[in-house]
Amino acid sequence: MALHRDKSVWGEDASEFKPERWMDTLPETDSGEEAAVCAIPPPAGATRGWNGIFSFIEGPRLCIGLRLALFQYKVILADLIKNFEFLPVEGPDGLIETVFSVMGQPYVVGKKSEGVKLSLRVGGHWFWGHEKEAWSTPDRLFYQRNFEKFGTGIFVMKGAIGHPDILAISDPAALSQIFTKCTYNYSKSAYTLPLLERLSGQSLVWAEGDEHKRQRAIISPIFTHAKLRGKEADIHASVDKLLVAMNQYIDRHTLDDDGAVQINALPWTEKVAIDAIGRVTLGYDFKFGEAPEAQVILDGFRKAVDEAHMLPGFLTGLVIRAFPFIAHLPIRAIQAQGVAKLGNRKLATTLVRERKLLEASGQMRGTDYLSSLFRLYGDDESVLNEISDQMPFLDACIKEMLRLFPPVEHSERVAIKDDVLPLSIPVRDPKSGKELNSVTIRAGQLIFVSHRAISRSKDVWVDADQFKPERWLETLPPSDKMTKGWNGLFSFLEGPRMCIGFRLAILQLKGALSGIIKNFELLPVDGPDGEIESYWSNSNMCSVVGKRADGGNFPVRIKSLHAM
């Protein structure tokens, strides 16, 4: 539209409807195609599209059906004009504006959301909107600051590269509508879906609608609390490997004045996690991350994280959202995300083949989740696509850690159909001044959910930004102010899309932390090298302040409590 209303091309009356400017006929073109209709050749500066305008784009990507579209316009308009008179609607209800939602769509002025007009954050870059600021702000504070600024759990942010406005939501009632009550009326975004497919294949986290229901029904029986009992031995075996490796690392390095050694904790957590997952879910020994299969998976994950948090990775996401077909092109940031999936698929194919042989011979004895799946479902090809609270203060520490630092920081959803989102925190209609307890959204509306902003809401939590595990041993906030997720948190989402393996994740955290605390003293790293910031890159990551380009890093000093 900006191209077509450029006054330097079309004159001072560029925004006026003047069909007479197109009345004369040009001679037939050299290509023999039908002559264009206009008073003069398209003015200097016009595009090379149809008649010098960009309505159907230009060049090899010119809309192939433009003649059919023009023919439809002419026939329909000719018949309407011959048979009807069109009269304007008087007053405010006759004033219209256009918005972009997949295509240009007219609405009565001020009534895009049936009278509801939410506060829009002041500013926003003409090209990036608010998205680059939200992506680049340390600790993802963009969302938290704006929810606090507007005093609501919902605000509007400008989309990048001409994308329509985006709704940012932290209101628990609206979240419940999206994730629990009407789960399948909201799909993942055009960026998130291909990202998940590249990272994990067409698995449960990728699936939508009936496919998600089918996969979850298959997998749910093996992730119950009852099935998790008895897995402590597998977790402890992995933790024991971690403790041995940490002691060996200390022995090989020079101790500082406190008798400690500095490490980057992230690679250690990756190794103990993949080792425990291999034992519990697959009955497979990843050899504490040293097995070739483990190295392929971990290297693929690291590459995906390293690419995603840099500016090219951010840009790739925006372009894929606008042009989803690009997800299949050989772009570095995209290819990096597929490495782990290929490693997972190769290993999964091998393990499934082994389990089939054991099942056929009656020798299936494993208690891992994959063996349990085969005992439940036998030779079902669809499978291929696929805590104890005895330490209350440790349990409180883990809850508080997951509140302050959720493993996943950002979720995106797109409304498949029109809906009304209830609000637990009312918004004010700027025209009438009335408080509104719901907001109407249209199909196609993109929604951003900041997990951290939800968990740090000052309307819910006292001293919301402080680490206070004792809050979980006292009276908690009212349930209507919290989400419907695990312990009122959104760390694992909520509803049918809630992380199916959250119990296993918590068991791993408890096992690893209890083992470390009993055997090591953790000391901070002094100076600038000990200052860390978190950022979003496929998952919640952290690095030394100012050194994000060096990759993920959680510096800490470890000291053995049993040193001789």
Coordinates of C-alpha atoms in Angstrom, one line a residue:
M1 CA 0.0 0.0 0.0
A2 CA 2.9 2.4 0.8
L3 CA 4.3 1.8 -2.7
H4 CA 1.0 2.7 -4.3
R5 CA 0.5 5.9 -2.3
D6 CA 4.0 7.3 -2.8
K7 CA 3.5 11.0 -3.8
S8 CA 6.9 11.1 -5.5
V9 CA 5.5 8.6 -8.0
W10 CA 1.8 9.2 -8.2
G11 CA 1.6 12.9 -7.4
E12 CA 0.1 14.9 -4.5
D13 CA -3.3 13.2 -5.0
A14 CA -1.8 9.7 -4.6
S15 CA -4.2 8.8 -1.7
E16 CA -7.3 9.9 -3.6
F17 CA -9.5 7.6 -5.6
K18 CA -9.2 8.9 -9.2
P19 CA -10.0 6.2 -11.8
E20 CA -9.7 8.7 -14.6
R21 CA -5.9 8.5 -14.4
W22 CA -6.2 5.0 -16.0
M23 CA -8.5 5.9 -18.9
D24 CA -6.3 5.9 -22.0
T25 CA -4.9 2.7 -23.6
L26 CA -1.3 1.8 -24.2
P27 CA -0.1 0.0 -27.3
E28 CA 0.4 -3.8 -27.2
T29 CA 3.5 -4.9 -25.4
D30 CA 6.5 -6.5 -27.2
S31 CA 5.6 -9.8 -25.7
G32 CA 2.2 -9.8 -27.4
E33 CA 0.4 -9.7 -24.1
E34 CA -2.8 -7.7 -23.7
A35 CA -2.2 -4.0 -23.6
A36 CA -2.2 -2.3 -20.3
V37 CA -4.9 0.3 -19.6
C38 CA -3.8 3.7 -18.3
A39 CA -3.6 7.3 -19.4
I40 CA 0.1 7.3 -19.6
P41 CA 2.9 4.8 -19.1
P42 CA 3.4 4.0 -15.4
P43 CA 5.3 7.0 -13.9
A44 CA 9.1 6.9 -13.2
G45 CA 9.6 5.1 -9.9
A46 CA 6.7 2.7 -10.3
T47 CA 7.2 -1.0 -9.9
R48 CA 7.5 -3.5 -12.8
G49 CA 4.3 -5.3 -11.7
W50 CA 1.0 -5.3 -13.5
N51 CA 0.4 -1.8 -14.7
G52 CA 3.3 -0.5 -12.6
I53 CA 1.6 -1.5 -9.3
F54 CA 2.6 -4.2 -6.9
S55 CA -0.8 -5.6 -6.2
F56 CA 0.2 -9.0 -7.6
I57 CA 3.9 -8.6 -6.9
E58 CA 6.2 -8.7 -10.0
G59 CA 8.7 -10.9 -11.9
P60 CA 8.7 -14.7 -11.8
R61 CA 6.7 -14.6 -8.5
L62 CA 4.0 -12.5 -10.1
C63 CA 0.6 -14.0 -9.1
I64 CA -0.1 -16.6 -11.8
G65 CA -3.9 -16.1 -11.4
L66 CA -4.0 -12.4 -11.8
R67 CA -6.1 -12.5 -15.0
L68 CA -8.6 -14.8 -13.4
A69 CA -8.9 -12.4 -10.4
L70 CA -9.4 -9.4 -12.7
F71 CA -12.0 -11.3 -14.7
Q72 CA -13.9 -12.1 -11.5
Y73 CA -13.7 -8.5 -10.3
K74 CA -15.1 -7.2 -13.6
V75 CA -18.0 -9.7 -13.9
I76 CA -19.1 -9.3 -10.3
L77 CA -18.8 -5.5 -10.2
A78 CA -20.6 -5.2 -13.6
D79 CA -23.6 -7.2 -12.4
L80 CA -23.8 -5.5 -9.0
I81 CA -23.7 -2.0 -10.6
K82 CA -26.4 -2.9 -13.1
N83 CA -28.8 -4.1 -10.4
F84 CA -28.1 -2.2 -7.2
E85 CA -27.3 1.2 -5.9
F86 CA -24.8 1.4 -3.1
L87 CA -25.3 4.1 -0.4
P88 CA -22.9 5.1 2.4
V89 CA -23.6 4.5 6.1
E90 CA -23.8 7.7 7.9
G91 CA -22.0 8.5 11.2
P92 CA -19.2 6.7 13.0
D93 CA -20.4 3.3 12.0
G94 CA -19.7 4.2 8.4
L95 CA -16.0 5.0 9.0
I96 CA -13.8 2.1 8.0
E97 CA -10.1 1.3 8.4
T98 CA -8.1 -1.6 7.0
V99 CA -5.8 -3.9 9.0
F100 CA -3.6 -6.6 7.8
S101 CA -4.5 -10.2 8.8
V102 CA -3.2 -12.6 6.2
M103 CA -4.8 -10.1 3.7
G104 CA -6.1 -6.6 3.9
Q105 CA -9.3 -6.7 6.0
P106 CA -11.7 -3.7 6.6
Y107 CA -13.2 -2.9 10.0
V108 CA -15.3 -0.1 11.4
V109 CA -12.9 2.4 12.9
G110 CA -12.1 1.4 16.5
K111 CA -14.0 -1.9 16.3
K112 CA -11.4 -4.4 15.3
S113 CA -12.1 -6.3 18.5
E114 CA -15.8 -5.5 18.8
G115 CA -15.1 -2.2 20.7
V116 CA -12.2 -3.4 22.8
K117 CA -9.0 -1.5 22.1
L118 CA -6.1 -2.5 24.4
S119 CA -3.2 -0.2 25.3
L120 CA -0.3 -0.4 22.9
R121 CA 3.1 0.1 24.3
V122 CA 4.5 3.5 23.3
G123 CA 7.1 3.4 20.5
G124 CA 8.2 0.4 18.6
H125 CA 10.7 0.3 15.7
W126 CA 9.3 0.9 12.3
F127 CA 10.9 -2.4 11.0
W128 CA 11.4 -4.5 14.1
G129 CA 8.3 -3.4 16.0
H130 CA 8.8 -4.5 19.6
E131 CA 10.0 -8.0 18.8
K132 CA 13.8 -7.3 18.6
E133 CA 13.6 -5.4 21.9
A134 CA 11.8 -8.3 23.5
W135 CA 14.3 -10.7 22.1
S136 CA 17.4 -8.8 23.1
T137 CA 16.4 -7.5 26.6
P138 CA 18.5 -9.4 29.2
D139 CA 16.5 -11.8 31.3
R140 CA 13.5 -11.2 29.0
L141 CA 12.4 -8.3 31.2
F142 CA 10.5 -6.6 28.3
Y143 CA 7.3 -8.5 29.1
Q144 CA 7.5 -8.2 32.8
R145 CA 8.1 -4.4 32.7
N146 CA 5.2 -3.9 30.3
F147 CA 2.7 -6.0 32.3
E148 CA 3.7 -3.9 35.3
K149 CA 3.4 -0.7 33.3
F150 CA -0.1 -1.4 32.2
G151 CA -1.2 -3.1 35.4
T152 CA -2.9 -5.9 33.4
G153 CA -2.1 -9.4 32.2
I154 CA -2.4 -8.5 28.6
F155 CA -1.0 -5.9 26.3
V156 CA -0.4 -5.3 22.5
M157 CA 3.0 -5.3 20.9
K158 CA 4.0 -4.3 17.4
G159 CA 5.1 -7.2 15.1
A160 CA 8.3 -7.1 13.1
I161 CA 8.6 -6.8 9.4
G162 CA 5.0 -5.7 9.0
H163 CA 3.4 -8.5 11.0
P164 CA 0.1 -7.6 12.6
D165 CA 0.0 -6.6 16.2
I166 CA 0.8 -9.4 18.7
L167 CA -1.0 -10.1 22.0
A168 CA 1.3 -10.7 25.0
I169 CA -0.6 -12.5 27.7
S170 CA 0.1 -13.5 31.4
D171 CA -3.4 -13.3 32.7
P172 CA -4.2 -16.7 34.4
A173 CA -7.8 -16.8 33.2
A174 CA -6.8 -16.1 29.6
L175 CA -4.0 -18.7 29.8
S176 CA -6.5 -21.3 31.1
Q177 CA -8.8 -20.6 28.1
I178 CA -5.9 -21.0 25.6
F179 CA -4.0 -24.0 27.1
T180 CA -6.7 -25.9 29.1
K181 CA -10.3 -25.2 28.1
C182 CA -9.8 -24.7 24.4
T183 CA -6.4 -26.2 23.8
Y184 CA -7.0 -27.4 20.2
N185 CA -8.5 -24.0 19.1
Y186 CA -5.0 -22.6 19.4
S187 CA -2.1 -24.0 17.4
K188 CA 1.6 -23.3 17.6
S189 CA 2.9 -20.5 15.4
A190 CA 4.2 -20.8 11.8
Y191 CA 7.7 -20.5 13.3
T192 CA 7.4 -22.8 16.3
L193 CA 6.0 -25.8 14.4
P194 CA 8.9 -26.2 11.9
L195 CA 11.3 -25.5 14.8
L196 CA 9.9 -28.4 16.9
E197 CA 9.8 -30.7 13.9
R198 CA 13.5 -30.0 13.2
L199 CA 14.5 -30.5 16.8
S200 CA 12.4 -33.6 17.7
G201 CA 10.6 -34.8 14.6
Q202 CA 6.9 -35.3 14.4
S203 CA 6.7 -36.1 18.0
L204 CA 4.3 -35.3 20.8
V205 CA 5.6 -31.8 21.3
W206 CA 5.1 -31.1 17.6
A207 CA 1.7 -32.7 17.1
E208 CA -1.5 -30.8 16.9
G209 CA -5.2 -31.7 17.2
D210 CA -6.2 -35.3 16.8
E211 CA -2.6 -36.4 16.2
H212 CA -1.6 -34.9 19.6
K213 CA -4.5 -36.7 21.3
R214 CA -3.5 -40.0 19.7
Q215 CA 0.2 -39.7 20.7
R216 CA -0.5 -38.5 24.2
A217 CA -2.9 -41.4 24.7
I218 CA -0.2 -43.8 23.7
I219 CA 2.5 -42.3 25.9
S220 CA 0.6 -41.1 29.0
P221 CA 0.3 -44.6 30.7
I222 CA 4.1 -44.8 31.1
F223 CA 4.6 -41.4 32.6
T224 CA 2.3 -41.7 35.6
H225 CA 3.5 -41.3 39.2
A226 CA 3.1 -45.0 39.8
K227 CA 5.4 -45.9 36.8
L228 CA 8.0 -43.4 38.0
R229 CA 8.4 -45.3 41.3
G230 CA 11.3 -47.6 41.2
K231 CA 13.3 -45.3 38.8
E232 CA 15.3 -43.8 41.6
A233 CA 18.0 -46.4 41.1
D234 CA 18.5 -45.3 37.5
I235 CA 18.6 -41.7 38.5
H236 CA 21.1 -42.4 41.3
A237 CA 23.3 -44.4 38.9
S238 CA 23.6 -41.3 36.7
V239 CA 24.1 -39.0 39.6
D240 CA 26.9 -41.3 40.9
K241 CA 28.7 -40.9 37.5
L242 CA 28.4 -37.1 37.9
L243 CA 29.9 -37.2 41.4
V244 CA 32.8 -39.4 40.3
A245 CA 33.5 -37.2 37.2
M246 CA 33.4 -34.0 39.4
N247 CA 35.9 -35.5 41.9
Q248 CA 38.2 -36.6 39.1
Y249 CA 38.0 -33.1 37.6
I250 CA 39.0 -31.5 40.9
D251 CA 41.9 -34.0 41.3
R252 CA 43.3 -33.0 37.8
H253 CA 43.2 -29.2 38.4
T254 CA 45.0 -26.8 40.7
L255 CA 42.9 -25.6 43.7
D256 CA 42.4 -22.0 44.5
D257 CA 42.9 -20.5 48.0
D258 CA 39.5 -21.9 49.1
G259 CA 40.4 -25.4 47.9
A260 CA 37.9 -25.1 45.0
V261 CA 38.0 -25.4 41.2
Q262 CA 36.0 -23.3 38.7
I263 CA 33.8 -25.1 36.2
N264 CA 31.0 -24.3 33.7
A265 CA 28.1 -26.2 35.2
L266 CA 26.1 -26.4 31.9
P267 CA 28.0 -29.3 30.2
W268 CA 27.8 -31.3 33.5
T269 CA 24.1 -30.9 33.7
E270 CA 23.7 -31.9 30.1
K271 CA 25.6 -35.1 30.6
V272 CA 23.8 -36.2 33.8
A273 CA 20.4 -35.4 32.1
I274 CA 21.0 -37.4 28.9
D275 CA 22.5 -40.3 30.9
A276 CA 19.4 -40.4 33.2
I277 CA 17.0 -40.0 30.3
G278 CA 18.7 -42.8 28.4
R279 CA 18.5 -45.2 31.4
V280 CA 14.9 -44.4 32.5
T281 CA 13.2 -43.9 29.1
L282 CA 15.2 -46.1 26.7
G283 CA 17.1 -48.6 28.8
Y284 CA 20.2 -47.3 27.0
D285 CA 23.6 -46.4 28.5
F286 CA 24.8 -43.0 27.1
K287 CA 28.0 -43.4 29.1
F288 CA 27.6 -40.1 30.8
G289 CA 27.5 -38.3 27.5
E290 CA 30.6 -40.0 26.1
A291 CA 28.7 -42.5 23.8
P292 CA 28.8 -41.5 20.1
E293 CA 25.1 -41.2 20.0
A294 CA 25.1 -38.9 23.0
Q295 CA 27.7 -36.7 21.5
V296 CA 25.7 -36.3 18.3
I297 CA 22.6 -35.3 20.2
L298 CA 24.3 -32.9 22.6
D299 CA 26.4 -31.3 19.9
G300 CA 23.2 -30.8 17.8
F301 CA 21.5 -29.2 20.8
R302 CA 24.4 -26.9 21.5
K303 CA 24.6 -25.8 17.8
A304 CA 20.9 -25.1 17.7
V305 CA 21.2 -23.0 20.9
D306 CA 24.2 -21.2 19.7
E307 CA 22.6 -20.3 16.4
A308 CA 19.2 -19.4 17.7
H309 CA 20.4 -16.7 20.2
M310 CA 22.4 -14.8 17.7
L311 CA 20.9 -12.1 15.4
P312 CA 20.9 -14.4 12.3
G313 CA 18.9 -17.0 14.3
F314 CA 16.4 -14.3 15.4
L315 CA 16.0 -13.1 11.8
T316 CA 15.6 -16.6 10.5
G317 CA 12.6 -17.1 12.9
L318 CA 10.9 -13.9 11.6
V319 CA 11.4 -14.8 8.0
I320 CA 10.2 -18.4 8.5
R321 CA 7.0 -17.0 10.2
A322 CA 6.4 -14.8 7.1
F323 CA 7.4 -17.5 4.6
P324 CA 7.1 -21.0 6.1
F325 CA 8.6 -22.7 3.0
I326 CA 12.0 -21.3 3.9
A327 CA 12.1 -23.8 6.8
H328 CA 13.1 -26.4 4.2
L329 CA 16.0 -24.4 2.7
P330 CA 19.7 -25.1 3.5
I331 CA 20.2 -22.2 5.9
R332 CA 22.8 -22.7 8.5
A333 CA 20.6 -21.7 11.5
I334 CA 17.9 -24.1 10.3
Q335 CA 20.2 -27.0 9.5
A336 CA 21.8 -26.8 13.0
Q337 CA 18.4 -27.5 14.5
G338 CA 18.1 -30.7 12.6
V339 CA 21.3 -32.4 13.8
A340 CA 20.0 -33.6 17.1
K341 CA 16.8 -35.0 15.5
L342 CA 18.9 -37.1 13.0
G343 CA 20.9 -38.5 15.9
N344 CA 17.7 -39.2 17.9
R345 CA 16.1 -40.9 14.9
K346 CA 19.1 -43.2 14.2
L347 CA 19.3 -44.3 17.8
A348 CA 15.5 -44.7 18.1
T349 CA 15.4 -46.9 15.0
T350 CA 18.1 -49.2 16.5
L351 CA 16.5 -49.5 19.9
V352 CA 13.0 -50.1 18.5
R353 CA 14.4 -52.9 16.3
E354 CA 16.1 -54.5 19.4
R355 CA 12.9 -54.3 21.4
K356 CA 10.9 -55.9 18.6
L357 CA 13.3 -58.9 18.6
L358 CA 13.1 -59.2 22.4
E359 CA 9.3 -59.0 22.3
A360 CA 9.0 -61.6 19.6
S361 CA 11.3 -64.0 21.5
G362 CA 9.5 -63.4 24.8
Q363 CA 12.7 -62.0 26.5
M364 CA 11.4 -58.5 27.2
R365 CA 12.6 -57.8 30.8
G366 CA 13.5 -54.1 30.8
T367 CA 11.7 -51.7 33.1
D368 CA 12.6 -48.6 31.0
Y369 CA 9.8 -46.6 29.4
L370 CA 10.5 -47.9 25.9
S371 CA 10.2 -51.6 27.0
S372 CA 7.0 -50.6 28.9
L373 CA 5.6 -49.2 25.7
F374 CA 6.2 -52.4 23.9
R375 CA 4.6 -54.4 26.7
L376 CA 1.6 -52.1 26.5
Y377 CA 1.2 -51.8 22.7
G378 CA 3.3 -54.5 21.1
D379 CA 4.5 -54.0 17.5
D380 CA 2.7 -50.7 16.9
E381 CA 4.5 -48.6 14.3
S382 CA 3.1 -45.4 15.7
V383 CA 5.3 -45.7 18.7
L384 CA 8.3 -45.0 16.4
N385 CA 7.2 -41.3 16.4
E386 CA 7.5 -41.0 19.7
I387 CA 8.4 -37.8 43.7
S388 CA 8.8 -38.3 46.6
D389 CA 8.6 -35.2 48.9
Q390 CA 10.7 -36.6 51.8
M391 CA 13.0 -33.5 51.6
P392 CA 10.6 -30.6 52.0
F393 CA 13.2 -27.8 51.8
L394 CA 14.9 -29.2 48.8
D395 CA 11.5 -29.6 47.2
A396 CA 10.8 -25.9 48.0
C397 CA 14.1 -24.9 46.5
I398 CA 13.3 -26.7 43.2
K399 CA 9.8 -25.1 43.0
E400 CA 11.3 -21.7 43.6
M401 CA 14.0 -22.3 41.0
L402 CA 11.5 -23.3 38.5
R403 CA 9.4 -20.3 39.3
L404 CA 12.2 -17.8 38.8
F405 CA 13.9 -19.6 35.9
P406 CA 11.4 -21.8 33.9
P407 CA 13.2 -24.1 31.5
V408 CA 11.1 -22.8 28.7
E409 CA 10.7 -19.0 28.6
H410 CA 8.5 -18.4 25.6
S411 CA 5.4 -20.0 24.0
E412 CA 3.5 -18.9 20.9
R413 CA 0.0 -19.7 19.9
V414 CA -2.2 -18.7 17.0
A415 CA -6.0 -18.6 17.3
I416 CA -7.6 -21.0 14.8
K417 CA -11.0 -19.4 15.3
D418 CA -12.5 -16.3 16.9
D419 CA -12.7 -16.5 20.6
V420 CA -13.4 -14.5 23.8
L421 CA -10.6 -14.5 26.4
P422 CA -11.8 -14.1 30.0
L423 CA -9.6 -11.9 32.1
S424 CA -8.9 -12.2 35.9
I425 CA -7.4 -8.7 35.8
P426 CA -9.9 -6.4 34.0
V427 CA -8.7 -3.9 31.3
R428 CA -10.3 -0.5 30.9
D429 CA -12.0 0.5 27.7
P430 CA -10.4 3.9 26.7
K431 CA -13.6 5.2 25.2
S432 CA -16.2 4.4 27.9
G433 CA -13.9 4.0 30.9
K434 CA -15.6 0.8 31.8
E435 CA -13.7 -2.2 33.1
L436 CA -13.8 -5.1 30.7
N437 CA -13.6 -8.7 32.0
S438 CA -13.0 -10.3 28.5
V439 CA -11.3 -9.5 25.2
T440 CA -12.5 -10.7 21.8
I441 CA -9.8 -12.0 19.4
R442 CA -10.0 -12.9 15.8
A443 CA -8.8 -16.1 14.0
G444 CA -5.2 -15.7 13.1
Q445 CA -4.3 -13.7 16.1
L446 CA -0.7 -14.4 17.2
I447 CA -0.2 -14.7 21.0
F448 CA 3.1 -14.5 22.9
V449 CA 3.3 -16.0 26.4
S450 CA 6.3 -15.1 28.6
H451 CA 6.6 -17.9 31.2
R452 CA 9.0 -15.8 33.3
A453 CA 6.7 -12.8 33.4
I454 CA 3.9 -15.1 34.6
S455 CA 6.0 -16.6 37.4
R456 CA 7.3 -13.2 38.6
S457 CA 4.0 -11.3 38.6
K458 CA 4.0 -8.9 41.6
D459 CA 0.2 -9.2 41.7
V460 CA 0.7 -12.9 42.7
W461 CA 4.0 -13.2 44.5
V462 CA 5.5 -11.1 47.3
D463 CA 9.1 -10.2 46.6
A464 CA 8.5 -11.8 43.2
D465 CA 12.1 -11.3 41.9
Q466 CA 13.8 -12.8 45.0
F467 CA 14.8 -16.4 45.6
K468 CA 12.7 -17.3 48.7
P469 CA 12.1 -21.1 48.8
E470 CA 10.5 -20.7 52.2
R471 CA 7.4 -19.2 50.5
W472 CA 6.5 -22.8 49.4
L473 CA 6.4 -23.9 53.1
E474 CA 4.0 -21.2 54.0
T475 CA 0.5 -20.1 52.7
L476 CA 0.6 -19.8 48.9
P477 CA -1.3 -17.1 46.9
P478 CA -5.0 -17.8 46.1
S479 CA -5.4 -20.4 43.4
D480 CA -7.4 -18.0 41.1
K481 CA -4.4 -15.8 40.8
M482 CA -2.1 -18.7 39.8
T483 CA -2.1 -20.8 36.6
K484 CA -3.5 -24.3 36.4
G485 CA 0.0 -25.8 35.9
W486 CA 2.2 -27.8 38.3
N487 CA 2.0 -26.1 41.7
G488 CA 0.3 -23.1 40.2
L489 CA 3.4 -22.4 37.9
F490 CA 3.6 -22.3 34.2
S491 CA 7.0 -23.9 34.0
F492 CA 5.7 -27.0 32.3
L493 CA 2.6 -25.3 30.7
E494 CA -0.8 -26.5 31.7
G495 CA -3.7 -28.6 30.4
P496 CA -3.4 -31.2 27.7
R497 CA -0.2 -29.6 26.4
M498 CA 1.5 -29.8 29.8
C499 CA 5.0 -31.4 29.6
I500 CA 4.3 -35.2 29.8
G501 CA 7.7 -35.8 31.4
F502 CA 7.6 -33.2 34.2
R503 CA 7.7 -35.8 37.0
L504 CA 10.8 -37.3 35.5
A505 CA 12.4 -33.9 35.2
I506 CA 11.7 -33.1 38.9
L507 CA 13.0 -36.5 40.0
Q508 CA 16.2 -35.8 38.1
L509 CA 16.6 -32.4 39.7
K510 CA 16.1 -33.8 43.2
G511 CA 18.5 -36.6 42.6
A512 CA 21.3 -34.5 41.1
L513 CA 20.9 -31.6 43.6
S514 CA 20.8 -33.9 46.7
G515 CA 23.9 -35.8 45.5
I516 CA 25.9 -32.5 44.8
I517 CA 24.9 -30.9 48.1
K518 CA 26.0 -33.9 50.1
N519 CA 29.4 -34.1 48.4
F520 CA 30.4 -30.6 47.3
E521 CA 30.3 -27.0 48.5
L522 CA 29.3 -24.6 45.7
L523 CA 31.0 -21.2 45.8
P524 CA 30.4 -18.1 43.6
V525 CA 32.9 -16.8 41.1
D526 CA 34.0 -13.4 42.0
G527 CA 34.3 -10.4 39.7
P528 CA 32.9 -9.9 36.2
D529 CA 33.4 -13.5 35.2
G530 CA 30.9 -14.5 37.8
E531 CA 28.1 -12.2 36.7
I532 CA 25.5 -14.0 34.6
E533 CA 22.5 -13.2 32.6
S534 CA 19.8 -15.4 31.1
Y535 CA 18.5 -15.3 27.6
W536 CA 16.1 -17.3 25.4
S537 CA 17.5 -19.6 22.8
N538 CA 15.2 -22.6 22.1
S539 CA 15.4 -23.1 25.9
N540 CA 16.2 -20.8 28.8
M541 CA 20.0 -20.3 28.8
C542 CA 22.6 -18.2 30.6
S543 CA 26.0 -16.8 29.9
V544 CA 28.5 -14.4 31.5
V545 CA 27.3 -10.8 31.1
G546 CA 28.7 -9.4 27.8
K547 CA 29.9 -12.8 26.6
R548 CA 26.8 -14.3 25.1
A549 CA 28.6 -14.9 21.8
D550 CA 30.9 -17.4 23.7
G551 CA 28.0 -19.7 24.3
G552 CA 26.1 -20.9 27.4
N553 CA 28.1 -20.6 30.7
F554 CA 27.1 -21.0 34.3
P555 CA 30.4 -20.4 36.2
V556 CA 30.7 -21.8 39.7
R557 CA 33.4 -23.0 42.0
I558 CA 33.2 -26.5 43.4
K559 CA 34.9 -27.8 46.5
S560 CA 34.9 -31.4 47.7
L561 CA 33.5 -31.9 51.2
H562 CA 35.4 -35.2 51.5
A563 CA 38.9 -34.2 50.3
M564 CA 41.7 -36.0 52.1

